[in-house]
Amino acid sequence: MAKSTWFRGPPCGTSNCRSRLYRTTDGLTICQFGHVLEGAIEINDDQDQAIVTTKRLKHVQMDDRGSYSATPQVGGSQMKRDEGRVFGREAKEVYLRTISKLLKLELDKIVEVFGFSENVANDLENIVKRNWVNVLGSVHRGDDHDDEIEQEEEETEPNEEKHEGVEMSDNKYKDKQIDALDVIAIIYLSLLEIRAYPIYVSDILEKIKSNEIPYIRTLHLIPKKMLDKLPIVYHNRLQMFSLPTNTQIYRKIQVNLTRLNKSMTIPIDFYFPYIFRILSEVLILPNTPDLFMTSYELLKLLNINEFIINPSKSTQFLYNYPEIYLACIIIFIGQLSFKTNLAKFSSFHWLKTLEEYELQSSYDTNVLNWSDGKINNYCDWLYDNVIYKKSNEDLTTTEKRLYQIFNYEKEDTSHENRVVENKDDNISLVYKTLMKMDCQLVATTTATEEEINNKLFMTLSTILGITSNDLIKCYDYVIKQIKKIK
């Protein structure tokens, strides 16, 4: 027989209750008639038993007839699969289809932005397809270990610490990942193969910064059905979160050359428009033709007839990259021009005009990349040229609010420092600035050598997507080669 839970005690006394039998329930002492004994409260403060969380193994359901049935609970992973999200090899297959879709969208956008002809666009598409297939074959020729790492990464939350055996910073594993920047790098390598138009890395970076080539925002271009199947880790590869301004695009070009197992040989004359464009449209130097010919003669002395981009993993791969190497040549020629006074114009006036030109030729999409000094200069320009000159004391409250948003005065079209609205006006401003500076042949004030060097390195490193320190290292490498000329 089961042991009785009742025990004897003093008479209850509640409402003349005569019960002497009690039992304990939830820490309360209750008589057989349901009266709670006052002051008889037990508190279990013993921590000898661990708290155990249990869950129902089977889910009880009732059908239309009132019968009960028990079915096993659906696990968390099974629920995720029911929602449509896939993992492992299946997720990798969906991701490859998704990024192939992104490749087609990026290619069409680049063709549209640069205005390729139909024949060139068709040839470029065939080359991109061939390179894309070769890259996929090289990347996914790995073993099952990479799939285990992928599975670990998919199931790990962004802020969760990864397993000790999974080293996500391993270069070999990183080379097996394809993201949105790889897509752009493959398209650019295809452009270098066809060489139908003089398009350079600086042009690609400029279009990325202006959002003409989708890079920061790309998820809206991909069908929602495909995105819903992918884990979040793949979303982060389809849409990047920062601009490639720290040699990322050059590293991706090297990585994809390694995947394709080939090198690119490009004749020097392909980069002649690049040299002239940097001198005239970026540095706006009035003596651009003379500097261009000087650069040409220097390249002949260096015996450089072509550039070879090898799939090297060396940390010095930037030194021989065409755009960066030629930028160092331009810096050297520019410094030489100012030192020997071959420029025949004021270096101080050139620096001032270049800063004004950069301020006026920037577009609103690049405002977030402006430095504090540039933002202050722009605010000063607005205050001097746009803000209503009427005294605030004479304005009504409504007018004050309106003039904080809009400028109701007619724009003075004859003002030389007005903001450039389109690219045609931008080019026109370049030539006007060159003509204006060319007329001022007498150098009244001279900028210091440090100011000139800082401006040259900062301007060119910005358009090339590298840091000033990296450009200085490349410049030192080029100077060593120049000193070897006999």
Short mmCIF file of C-alpha atoms in Angstrom, two decimals:
data_model
loop_
_atom_site.label_atom_id
_atom_site.label_comp_id
_atom_site.label_asym_id
_atom_site.label_seq_id
_atom_site.Cartn_x
_atom_site.Cartn_y
_atom_site.Cartn_z
CA MET A 1 0.00 0.00 0.00
CA ALA A 2 1.10 3.53 -0.72
CA LYS A 3 2.30 5.51 2.24
CA SER A 4 -0.26 8.06 3.45
CA THR A 5 0.71 11.71 3.05
CA TRP A 6 -1.48 12.77 5.99
CA PHE A 7 -0.03 13.44 9.41
CA ARG A 8 -1.60 14.25 12.78
CA GLY A 9 -1.34 17.62 14.49
CA PRO A 10 -3.18 20.03 16.77
CA PRO A 11 -6.83 20.89 16.10
CA CYS A 12 -7.22 23.23 13.11
CA GLY A 13 -9.54 25.70 14.89
CA THR A 14 -10.44 27.64 11.74
CA SER A 15 -14.24 28.22 11.91
CA ASN A 16 -14.32 25.76 14.85
CA CYS A 17 -12.74 23.07 12.62
CA ARG A 18 -11.89 19.97 14.69
CA SER A 19 -9.60 18.29 12.15
CA ARG A 20 -6.26 16.95 13.36
CA LEU A 21 -5.12 15.55 9.99
CA TYR A 22 -2.86 17.67 7.77
CA ARG A 23 -0.90 17.39 4.54
CA THR A 24 1.69 19.64 2.89
CA THR A 25 1.04 21.05 -0.61
CA ASP A 26 3.27 23.66 -2.33
CA GLY A 27 4.82 24.60 1.02
CA LEU A 28 1.44 25.12 2.73
CA THR A 29 0.04 22.96 5.57
CA ILE A 30 -3.62 22.23 4.83
CA CYS A 31 -6.11 20.32 7.01
CA GLN A 32 -8.43 17.64 5.65
CA PHE A 33 -11.22 20.22 5.22
CA GLY A 34 -9.04 22.60 3.19
CA HIS A 35 -8.09 25.13 5.84
CA VAL A 36 -4.55 26.53 5.62
CA LEU A 37 -2.66 26.49 8.90
CA GLU A 38 -1.46 30.03 9.59
CA GLY A 39 2.31 30.45 9.89
CA ALA A 40 2.94 26.94 8.57
CA ILE A 41 4.74 27.91 5.35
CA GLU A 42 7.78 25.93 4.23
CA ILE A 43 10.40 27.41 1.91
CA ASN A 44 12.74 25.03 0.07
CA ASP A 45 16.02 26.92 -0.11
CA ASP A 46 18.15 23.85 -0.73
CA GLN A 47 20.13 24.15 -3.98
CA ASP A 48 21.11 20.51 -4.10
CA GLN A 49 19.01 19.79 -7.16
CA ALA A 50 19.79 21.24 -10.56
CA ILE A 51 17.04 22.83 -12.61
CA VAL A 52 16.20 20.56 -15.52
CA THR A 53 14.36 21.81 -18.57
CA THR A 54 12.29 19.17 -20.29
CA LYS A 55 10.34 19.22 -23.50
CA ARG A 56 7.54 17.12 -24.81
CA LEU A 57 8.83 14.38 -27.06
CA LYS A 58 5.45 13.88 -28.68
CA HIS A 59 2.85 16.41 -29.65
CA VAL A 60 -0.73 15.54 -28.59
CA GLN A 61 -3.40 16.44 -31.14
CA MET A 62 -7.16 15.95 -31.25
CA ASP A 63 -8.92 15.16 -34.52
CA ASP A 64 -12.47 16.07 -35.60
CA ARG A 65 -13.96 13.05 -33.82
CA GLY A 66 -12.41 13.93 -30.48
CA SER A 67 -9.79 11.18 -30.61
CA TYR A 68 -6.31 11.95 -29.34
CA SER A 69 -3.12 11.03 -31.18
CA ALA A 70 0.55 11.61 -30.38
CA THR A 71 3.07 12.55 -33.09
CA PRO A 72 6.81 13.22 -32.73
CA GLN A 73 7.84 16.87 -32.36
CA VAL A 74 9.36 18.51 -35.44
CA GLY A 75 12.98 19.51 -34.75
CA GLY A 76 14.39 23.00 -35.32
CA SER A 77 16.37 21.99 -38.40
CA GLN A 78 13.31 20.30 -39.88
CA MET A 79 11.25 23.44 -39.29
CA LYS A 80 13.88 25.51 -41.12
CA ARG A 81 13.76 23.14 -44.05
CA ASP A 82 9.99 23.41 -44.13
CA GLU A 83 10.38 27.17 -44.37
CA GLY A 84 12.37 26.74 -47.59
CA ARG A 85 15.92 27.49 -46.40
CA VAL A 86 18.55 24.99 -47.49
CA PHE A 87 22.00 24.14 -46.12
CA GLY A 88 25.17 22.29 -47.04
CA ARG A 89 25.72 21.20 -50.63
CA GLU A 90 22.17 22.12 -51.54
CA ALA A 91 22.74 25.69 -50.33
CA LYS A 92 25.97 25.89 -52.31
CA GLU A 93 24.16 24.88 -55.49
CA VAL A 94 21.49 27.52 -54.93
CA TYR A 95 24.17 30.12 -54.20
CA LEU A 96 26.02 29.34 -57.43
CA ARG A 97 22.82 29.81 -59.41
CA THR A 98 22.19 33.06 -57.54
CA ILE A 99 25.63 34.56 -58.08
CA SER A 100 25.51 33.51 -61.74
CA LYS A 101 22.34 35.56 -61.96
CA LEU A 102 24.21 38.47 -60.35
CA LEU A 103 27.04 38.06 -62.87
CA LYS A 104 24.60 38.48 -65.76
CA LEU A 105 23.06 41.57 -64.14
CA GLU A 106 26.46 43.16 -63.48
CA LEU A 107 27.64 42.44 -67.03
CA ASP A 108 24.52 44.02 -68.56
CA LYS A 109 24.96 47.07 -66.33
CA ILE A 110 28.63 47.53 -67.30
CA VAL A 111 27.74 47.23 -70.99
CA GLU A 112 25.06 49.88 -70.51
CA VAL A 113 27.20 52.26 -68.43
CA PHE A 114 30.21 52.25 -70.76
CA GLY A 115 28.11 52.17 -73.94
CA PHE A 116 29.52 49.09 -75.66
CA SER A 117 28.47 48.28 -79.19
CA GLU A 118 26.37 45.19 -79.83
CA ASN A 119 29.24 43.21 -81.36
CA VAL A 120 31.60 44.04 -78.52
CA ALA A 121 28.90 43.19 -75.97
CA ASN A 122 28.35 39.76 -77.54
CA ASP A 123 32.08 39.00 -77.65
CA LEU A 124 32.49 40.17 -74.07
CA GLU A 125 29.61 37.97 -72.91
CA ASN A 126 31.21 34.89 -74.47
CA ILE A 127 34.56 35.61 -72.80
CA VAL A 128 32.88 36.21 -69.43
CA LYS A 129 30.99 32.92 -69.70
CA ARG A 130 34.17 31.01 -70.47
CA ASN A 131 36.09 32.59 -67.60
CA TRP A 132 33.16 32.08 -65.23
CA VAL A 133 32.96 28.37 -66.00
CA ASN A 134 36.71 27.97 -65.53
CA VAL A 135 36.62 29.82 -62.20
CA LEU A 136 33.76 27.65 -60.93
CA GLY A 137 35.61 24.53 -61.99
CA SER A 138 38.71 25.66 -60.13
CA VAL A 139 36.92 26.77 -56.97
CA HIS A 140 34.66 23.77 -56.46
CA ARG A 141 37.17 21.08 -57.27
CA GLY A 142 37.89 20.73 -53.53
CA ASP A 143 37.27 17.93 -51.09
CA ASP A 144 34.57 17.37 -48.48
CA HIS A 145 36.51 19.37 -45.88
CA ASP A 146 35.38 22.62 -47.50
CA ASP A 147 31.77 21.48 -47.30
CA GLU A 148 32.19 20.84 -43.58
CA ILE A 149 33.52 24.38 -43.12
CA GLU A 150 30.63 25.75 -45.17
CA GLN A 151 28.15 23.83 -43.02
CA GLU A 152 29.80 25.14 -39.83
CA GLU A 153 29.67 28.71 -41.15
CA GLU A 154 26.01 28.44 -42.21
CA GLU A 155 24.87 27.18 -38.81
CA THR A 156 26.94 29.74 -36.86
CA GLU A 157 25.37 33.04 -35.95
CA PRO A 158 27.29 36.19 -36.99
CA ASN A 159 28.26 37.02 -33.37
CA GLU A 160 28.75 33.42 -32.26
CA GLU A 161 32.21 32.04 -31.68
CA LYS A 162 33.18 29.49 -34.31
CA HIS A 163 34.50 26.02 -33.64
CA GLU A 164 38.18 25.81 -32.83
CA GLY A 165 38.80 23.49 -35.74
CA VAL A 166 37.40 25.94 -38.26
CA GLU A 167 39.90 28.67 -39.07
CA MET A 168 37.94 31.13 -41.18
CA SER A 169 40.99 33.25 -41.90
CA ASP A 170 42.69 30.45 -43.78
CA ASN A 171 43.71 31.79 -47.19
CA LYS A 172 43.08 28.48 -48.91
CA TYR A 173 39.48 28.46 -47.77
CA LYS A 174 38.99 32.14 -48.62
CA ASP A 175 40.17 31.46 -52.17
CA LYS A 176 37.29 29.01 -52.51
CA GLN A 177 34.69 31.67 -51.74
CA ILE A 178 33.12 33.70 -54.54
CA ASP A 179 31.47 37.01 -53.76
CA ALA A 180 30.26 40.13 -55.58
CA LEU A 181 33.78 41.55 -55.93
CA ASP A 182 34.91 38.34 -57.64
CA VAL A 183 32.14 38.90 -60.18
CA ILE A 184 33.43 42.39 -61.00
CA ALA A 185 37.03 41.16 -61.13
CA ILE A 186 36.12 38.41 -63.61
CA ILE A 187 34.30 40.91 -65.83
CA TYR A 188 37.28 43.26 -65.72
CA LEU A 189 39.69 40.46 -66.67
CA SER A 190 37.41 39.71 -69.60
CA LEU A 191 37.56 43.39 -70.57
CA LEU A 192 41.36 43.19 -70.55
CA GLU A 193 41.21 40.18 -72.86
CA ILE A 194 39.04 41.87 -75.45
CA ARG A 195 40.56 45.39 -75.03
CA ALA A 196 37.93 46.96 -77.27
CA TYR A 197 37.66 50.06 -75.08
CA PRO A 198 40.23 51.74 -72.82
CA ILE A 199 38.64 50.88 -69.47
CA TYR A 200 40.77 50.75 -66.35
CA VAL A 201 40.40 49.84 -62.69
CA SER A 202 39.96 53.50 -61.79
CA ASP A 203 36.94 53.66 -64.12
CA ILE A 204 35.38 50.61 -62.49
CA LEU A 205 35.94 52.05 -59.01
CA GLU A 206 34.45 55.38 -60.03
CA LYS A 207 31.26 53.69 -61.27
CA ILE A 208 31.06 51.61 -58.09
CA LYS A 209 31.35 54.72 -55.90
CA SER A 210 28.66 56.49 -57.91
CA ASN A 211 26.45 53.36 -57.65
CA GLU A 212 26.21 53.08 -61.44
CA ILE A 213 27.62 49.57 -61.06
CA PRO A 214 25.69 47.78 -58.26
CA TYR A 215 28.00 46.74 -55.45
CA ILE A 216 26.80 47.94 -52.03
CA ARG A 217 23.14 47.29 -52.84
CA THR A 218 22.63 44.13 -54.91
CA LEU A 219 20.12 41.97 -53.03
CA HIS A 220 17.17 43.83 -54.55
CA LEU A 221 18.35 42.70 -58.00
CA ILE A 222 18.07 39.00 -57.13
CA PRO A 223 14.70 37.17 -57.11
CA LYS A 224 13.29 36.84 -53.60
CA LYS A 225 12.64 33.11 -54.02
CA MET A 226 16.36 32.49 -54.44
CA LEU A 227 17.34 34.68 -51.49
CA ASP A 228 14.84 33.01 -49.15
CA LYS A 229 16.53 29.65 -49.71
CA LEU A 230 20.01 30.90 -48.79
CA PRO A 231 21.45 31.24 -45.27
CA ILE A 232 22.46 34.74 -44.18
CA VAL A 233 26.16 33.98 -44.65
CA TYR A 234 25.57 33.81 -48.42
CA HIS A 235 23.68 37.12 -48.38
CA ASN A 236 26.84 38.76 -47.03
CA ARG A 237 28.76 37.55 -50.08
CA LEU A 238 26.17 38.77 -52.57
CA GLN A 239 26.03 42.28 -51.11
CA MET A 240 29.17 43.97 -49.82
CA PHE A 241 29.23 46.39 -46.91
CA SER A 242 32.23 48.60 -47.76
CA LEU A 243 33.77 50.10 -50.88
CA PRO A 244 36.88 48.37 -52.32
CA THR A 245 39.22 51.22 -51.39
CA ASN A 246 42.04 49.24 -49.77
CA THR A 247 43.55 47.12 -52.58
CA GLN A 248 40.65 44.62 -52.39
CA ILE A 249 39.90 44.72 -56.12
CA TYR A 250 43.56 44.14 -57.05
CA ARG A 251 43.75 41.15 -54.72
CA LYS A 252 40.60 39.72 -56.26
CA ILE A 253 42.09 40.13 -59.73
CA GLN A 254 45.16 38.20 -58.59
CA VAL A 255 43.03 35.48 -56.98
CA ASN A 256 40.96 34.98 -60.12
CA LEU A 257 44.05 34.92 -62.31
CA THR A 258 45.27 32.08 -60.09
CA ARG A 259 41.94 30.31 -60.50
CA LEU A 260 42.14 30.73 -64.28
CA ASN A 261 45.82 29.71 -64.21
CA LYS A 262 46.90 32.33 -66.72
CA SER A 263 48.61 35.71 -66.93
CA MET A 264 47.58 38.86 -68.79
CA THR A 265 49.96 40.54 -71.25
CA ILE A 266 48.89 44.07 -72.16
CA PRO A 267 50.77 46.39 -74.54
CA ILE A 268 51.86 49.75 -73.17
CA ASP A 269 49.89 51.75 -75.75
CA PHE A 270 46.64 50.49 -74.18
CA TYR A 271 47.43 52.70 -71.17
CA PHE A 272 48.30 55.90 -73.08
CA PRO A 273 44.73 57.26 -72.67
CA TYR A 274 45.01 56.47 -68.97
CA ILE A 275 48.18 58.56 -68.59
CA PHE A 276 46.73 61.52 -70.48
CA ARG A 277 43.44 61.32 -68.57
CA ILE A 278 45.19 61.36 -65.19
CA LEU A 279 47.30 64.37 -66.15
CA SER A 280 44.49 66.40 -67.69
CA GLU A 281 41.25 65.40 -65.96
CA VAL A 282 42.46 64.33 -62.51
CA LEU A 283 45.48 66.54 -61.84
CA ILE A 284 44.37 69.25 -64.37
CA LEU A 285 47.95 70.18 -65.22
CA PRO A 286 48.18 72.85 -67.97
CA ASN A 287 51.36 71.31 -69.38
CA THR A 288 49.73 67.91 -69.85
CA PRO A 289 51.05 67.31 -73.43
CA ASP A 290 54.64 67.95 -72.33
CA LEU A 291 54.30 65.71 -69.30
CA PHE A 292 52.71 62.97 -71.40
CA MET A 293 55.64 62.96 -73.84
CA THR A 294 58.09 62.97 -70.93
CA SER A 295 56.33 59.92 -69.48
CA TYR A 296 56.50 58.22 -72.86
CA GLU A 297 60.24 58.83 -73.15
CA LEU A 298 60.83 57.62 -69.59
CA LEU A 299 58.95 54.37 -70.31
CA LYS A 300 61.16 53.87 -73.36
CA LEU A 301 64.27 54.33 -71.22
CA LEU A 302 62.90 51.78 -68.77
CA ASN A 303 62.39 49.43 -71.74
CA ILE A 304 58.73 48.88 -70.86
CA ASN A 305 56.78 47.84 -73.95
CA GLU A 306 54.12 45.80 -72.22
CA PHE A 307 52.77 44.92 -68.80
CA ILE A 308 52.39 41.35 -67.56
CA ILE A 309 49.93 40.69 -64.74
CA ASN A 310 50.93 37.36 -63.22
CA PRO A 311 48.82 35.26 -60.81
CA SER A 312 51.30 35.90 -58.01
CA LYS A 313 50.44 35.64 -54.32
CA SER A 314 53.38 37.83 -53.35
CA THR A 315 52.73 40.82 -51.13
CA GLN A 316 54.51 42.97 -53.75
CA PHE A 317 52.08 42.23 -56.56
CA LEU A 318 50.92 45.87 -56.55
CA TYR A 319 54.35 47.09 -57.66
CA ASN A 320 54.00 45.85 -61.23
CA TYR A 321 50.30 46.51 -61.65
CA PRO A 322 49.91 48.76 -64.74
CA GLU A 323 47.65 51.50 -63.34
CA ILE A 324 49.63 51.78 -60.10
CA TYR A 325 53.03 51.62 -61.82
CA LEU A 326 52.05 54.37 -64.26
CA ALA A 327 50.64 56.49 -61.43
CA CYS A 328 54.10 56.38 -59.83
CA ILE A 329 55.63 57.45 -63.14
CA ILE A 330 53.18 60.37 -63.29
CA ILE A 331 54.05 61.42 -59.73
CA PHE A 332 57.76 61.36 -60.55
CA ILE A 333 57.28 63.42 -63.72
CA GLY A 334 55.04 65.89 -61.89
CA GLN A 335 57.54 66.36 -59.07
CA LEU A 336 60.33 66.85 -61.59
CA SER A 337 58.28 69.44 -63.45
CA PHE A 338 57.67 71.51 -60.34
CA LYS A 339 61.27 71.21 -59.09
CA THR A 340 62.83 72.36 -62.37
CA ASN A 341 60.14 75.03 -62.92
CA LEU A 342 59.27 73.47 -66.29
CA ALA A 343 55.61 73.95 -65.43
CA LYS A 344 55.92 77.75 -65.81
CA PHE A 345 52.94 78.36 -63.53
CA SER A 346 52.42 78.81 -59.83
CA SER A 347 52.33 75.54 -57.91
CA PHE A 348 50.41 77.31 -55.15
CA HIS A 349 47.76 78.41 -57.65
CA TRP A 350 47.65 74.87 -59.07
CA LEU A 351 46.98 73.37 -55.64
CA LYS A 352 44.25 75.89 -54.94
CA THR A 353 42.59 75.38 -58.32
CA LEU A 354 42.78 71.59 -57.99
CA GLU A 355 41.06 71.69 -54.60
CA GLU A 356 38.32 73.96 -55.95
CA TYR A 357 37.86 71.69 -58.95
CA GLU A 358 37.60 68.56 -56.78
CA LEU A 359 35.05 70.31 -54.60
CA GLN A 360 32.88 71.41 -57.53
CA SER A 361 33.15 68.23 -59.61
CA SER A 362 32.11 65.83 -56.85
CA TYR A 363 28.64 64.32 -57.02
CA ASP A 364 26.15 63.92 -54.21
CA THR A 365 26.63 60.14 -54.20
CA ASN A 366 30.21 60.67 -53.00
CA VAL A 367 29.37 63.00 -50.12
CA LEU A 368 29.74 60.21 -47.56
CA ASN A 369 33.35 59.71 -48.68
CA TRP A 370 34.30 63.37 -48.20
CA SER A 371 36.85 64.36 -45.60
CA ASP A 372 36.02 66.82 -42.83
CA GLY A 373 37.98 69.57 -44.55
CA LYS A 374 36.16 69.06 -47.82
CA ILE A 375 32.77 69.16 -46.08
CA ASN A 376 33.73 72.42 -44.36
CA ASN A 377 34.82 73.95 -47.66
CA TYR A 378 31.55 72.94 -49.26
CA CYS A 379 29.55 74.42 -46.38
CA ASP A 380 31.54 77.66 -46.68
CA TRP A 381 30.79 77.77 -50.40
CA LEU A 382 27.07 77.29 -49.72
CA TYR A 383 27.13 80.08 -47.16
CA ASP A 384 28.87 82.48 -49.55
CA ASN A 385 26.94 81.66 -52.73
CA VAL A 386 23.59 80.06 -51.93
CA ILE A 387 22.28 81.28 -48.58
CA TYR A 388 19.91 84.23 -48.82
CA LYS A 389 21.70 87.50 -48.06
CA LYS A 390 18.67 89.14 -46.44
CA SER A 391 19.06 89.75 -42.71
CA ASN A 392 17.42 87.09 -40.58
CA GLU A 393 15.80 89.79 -38.50
CA ASP A 394 13.73 90.93 -41.50
CA LEU A 395 12.45 87.43 -42.34
CA THR A 396 9.27 85.88 -41.05
CA THR A 397 9.32 82.50 -39.35
CA THR A 398 7.94 80.80 -42.48
CA GLU A 399 10.59 82.42 -44.70
CA LYS A 400 13.36 81.38 -42.35
CA ARG A 401 12.22 77.76 -42.57
CA LEU A 402 11.89 77.90 -46.35
CA TYR A 403 15.30 79.48 -46.89
CA GLN A 404 16.84 76.70 -44.82
CA ILE A 405 15.70 74.27 -47.52
CA PHE A 406 15.49 76.15 -50.83
CA ASN A 407 17.23 79.08 -52.46
CA TYR A 408 14.59 81.38 -53.92
CA GLU A 409 17.04 83.74 -55.61
CA LYS A 410 17.75 83.32 -59.31
CA GLU A 411 20.97 81.50 -59.92
CA ASP A 412 23.81 83.64 -61.19
CA THR A 413 24.90 81.65 -64.24
CA SER A 414 27.93 83.89 -64.75
CA HIS A 415 29.44 82.86 -61.41
CA GLU A 416 32.67 80.99 -62.01
CA ASN A 417 32.42 78.81 -58.92
CA ARG A 418 28.96 77.36 -59.47
CA VAL A 419 28.42 73.67 -58.79
CA VAL A 420 28.89 71.40 -61.78
CA GLU A 421 25.66 69.58 -62.59
CA ASN A 422 26.67 67.07 -65.27
CA LYS A 423 29.71 65.49 -66.80
CA ASP A 424 29.76 67.73 -69.89
CA ASP A 425 29.98 70.82 -67.70
CA ASN A 426 32.67 69.02 -65.71
CA ILE A 427 34.86 68.54 -68.80
CA SER A 428 34.21 72.12 -69.86
CA LEU A 429 35.34 73.33 -66.45
CA VAL A 430 38.60 71.37 -66.86
CA TYR A 431 39.53 73.14 -70.08
CA LYS A 432 38.52 76.54 -68.74
CA THR A 433 40.69 75.94 -65.70
CA LEU A 434 43.64 74.86 -67.87
CA MET A 435 43.33 77.95 -70.04
CA LYS A 436 43.04 80.20 -67.01
CA MET A 437 46.14 78.70 -65.40
CA ASP A 438 48.12 78.76 -68.65
CA CYS A 439 47.69 82.52 -68.83
CA GLN A 440 49.25 82.97 -65.41
CA LEU A 441 52.82 82.10 -66.31
CA VAL A 442 54.43 84.18 -63.61
CA ALA A 443 54.74 82.21 -60.38
CA THR A 444 54.04 84.67 -57.60
CA THR A 445 53.66 82.13 -54.79
CA THR A 446 55.14 78.64 -54.63
CA ALA A 447 53.81 75.66 -52.69
CA THR A 448 56.20 73.56 -50.66
CA GLU A 449 57.48 70.24 -51.93
CA GLU A 450 55.70 68.42 -49.09
CA GLU A 451 52.34 69.99 -50.01
CA ILE A 452 52.75 68.98 -53.65
CA ASN A 453 53.75 65.41 -52.79
CA ASN A 454 50.91 64.96 -50.32
CA LYS A 455 48.38 66.18 -52.87
CA LEU A 456 49.73 63.94 -55.63
CA PHE A 457 49.78 60.81 -53.49
CA MET A 458 46.41 61.46 -51.87
CA THR A 459 44.63 62.23 -55.16
CA LEU A 460 46.00 59.26 -57.10
CA SER A 461 45.63 56.77 -54.25
CA THR A 462 41.96 57.74 -53.94
CA ILE A 463 41.09 57.09 -57.58
CA LEU A 464 43.15 53.87 -57.62
CA GLY A 465 41.45 52.39 -54.56
CA ILE A 466 44.59 51.94 -52.45
CA THR A 467 46.04 53.67 -49.41
CA SER A 468 48.64 56.43 -49.60
CA ASN A 469 51.16 54.20 -47.82
CA ASP A 470 50.77 51.47 -50.45
CA LEU A 471 51.25 54.01 -53.23
CA ILE A 472 54.37 55.40 -51.52
CA LYS A 473 55.85 51.88 -51.33
CA CYS A 474 55.16 51.34 -55.02
CA TYR A 475 56.67 54.75 -55.78
CA ASP A 476 59.89 53.83 -53.95
CA TYR A 477 60.05 50.64 -56.01
CA VAL A 478 59.68 52.58 -59.28
CA ILE A 479 62.30 55.14 -58.21
CA LYS A 480 64.80 52.32 -57.65
CA GLN A 481 64.22 51.18 -61.24
CA ILE A 482 64.61 54.73 -62.57
CA LYS A 483 67.92 55.16 -60.75
CA LYS A 484 69.28 52.10 -62.57
CA ILE A 485 68.96 53.87 -65.94
CA LYS A 486 72.39 54.65 -67.36
#
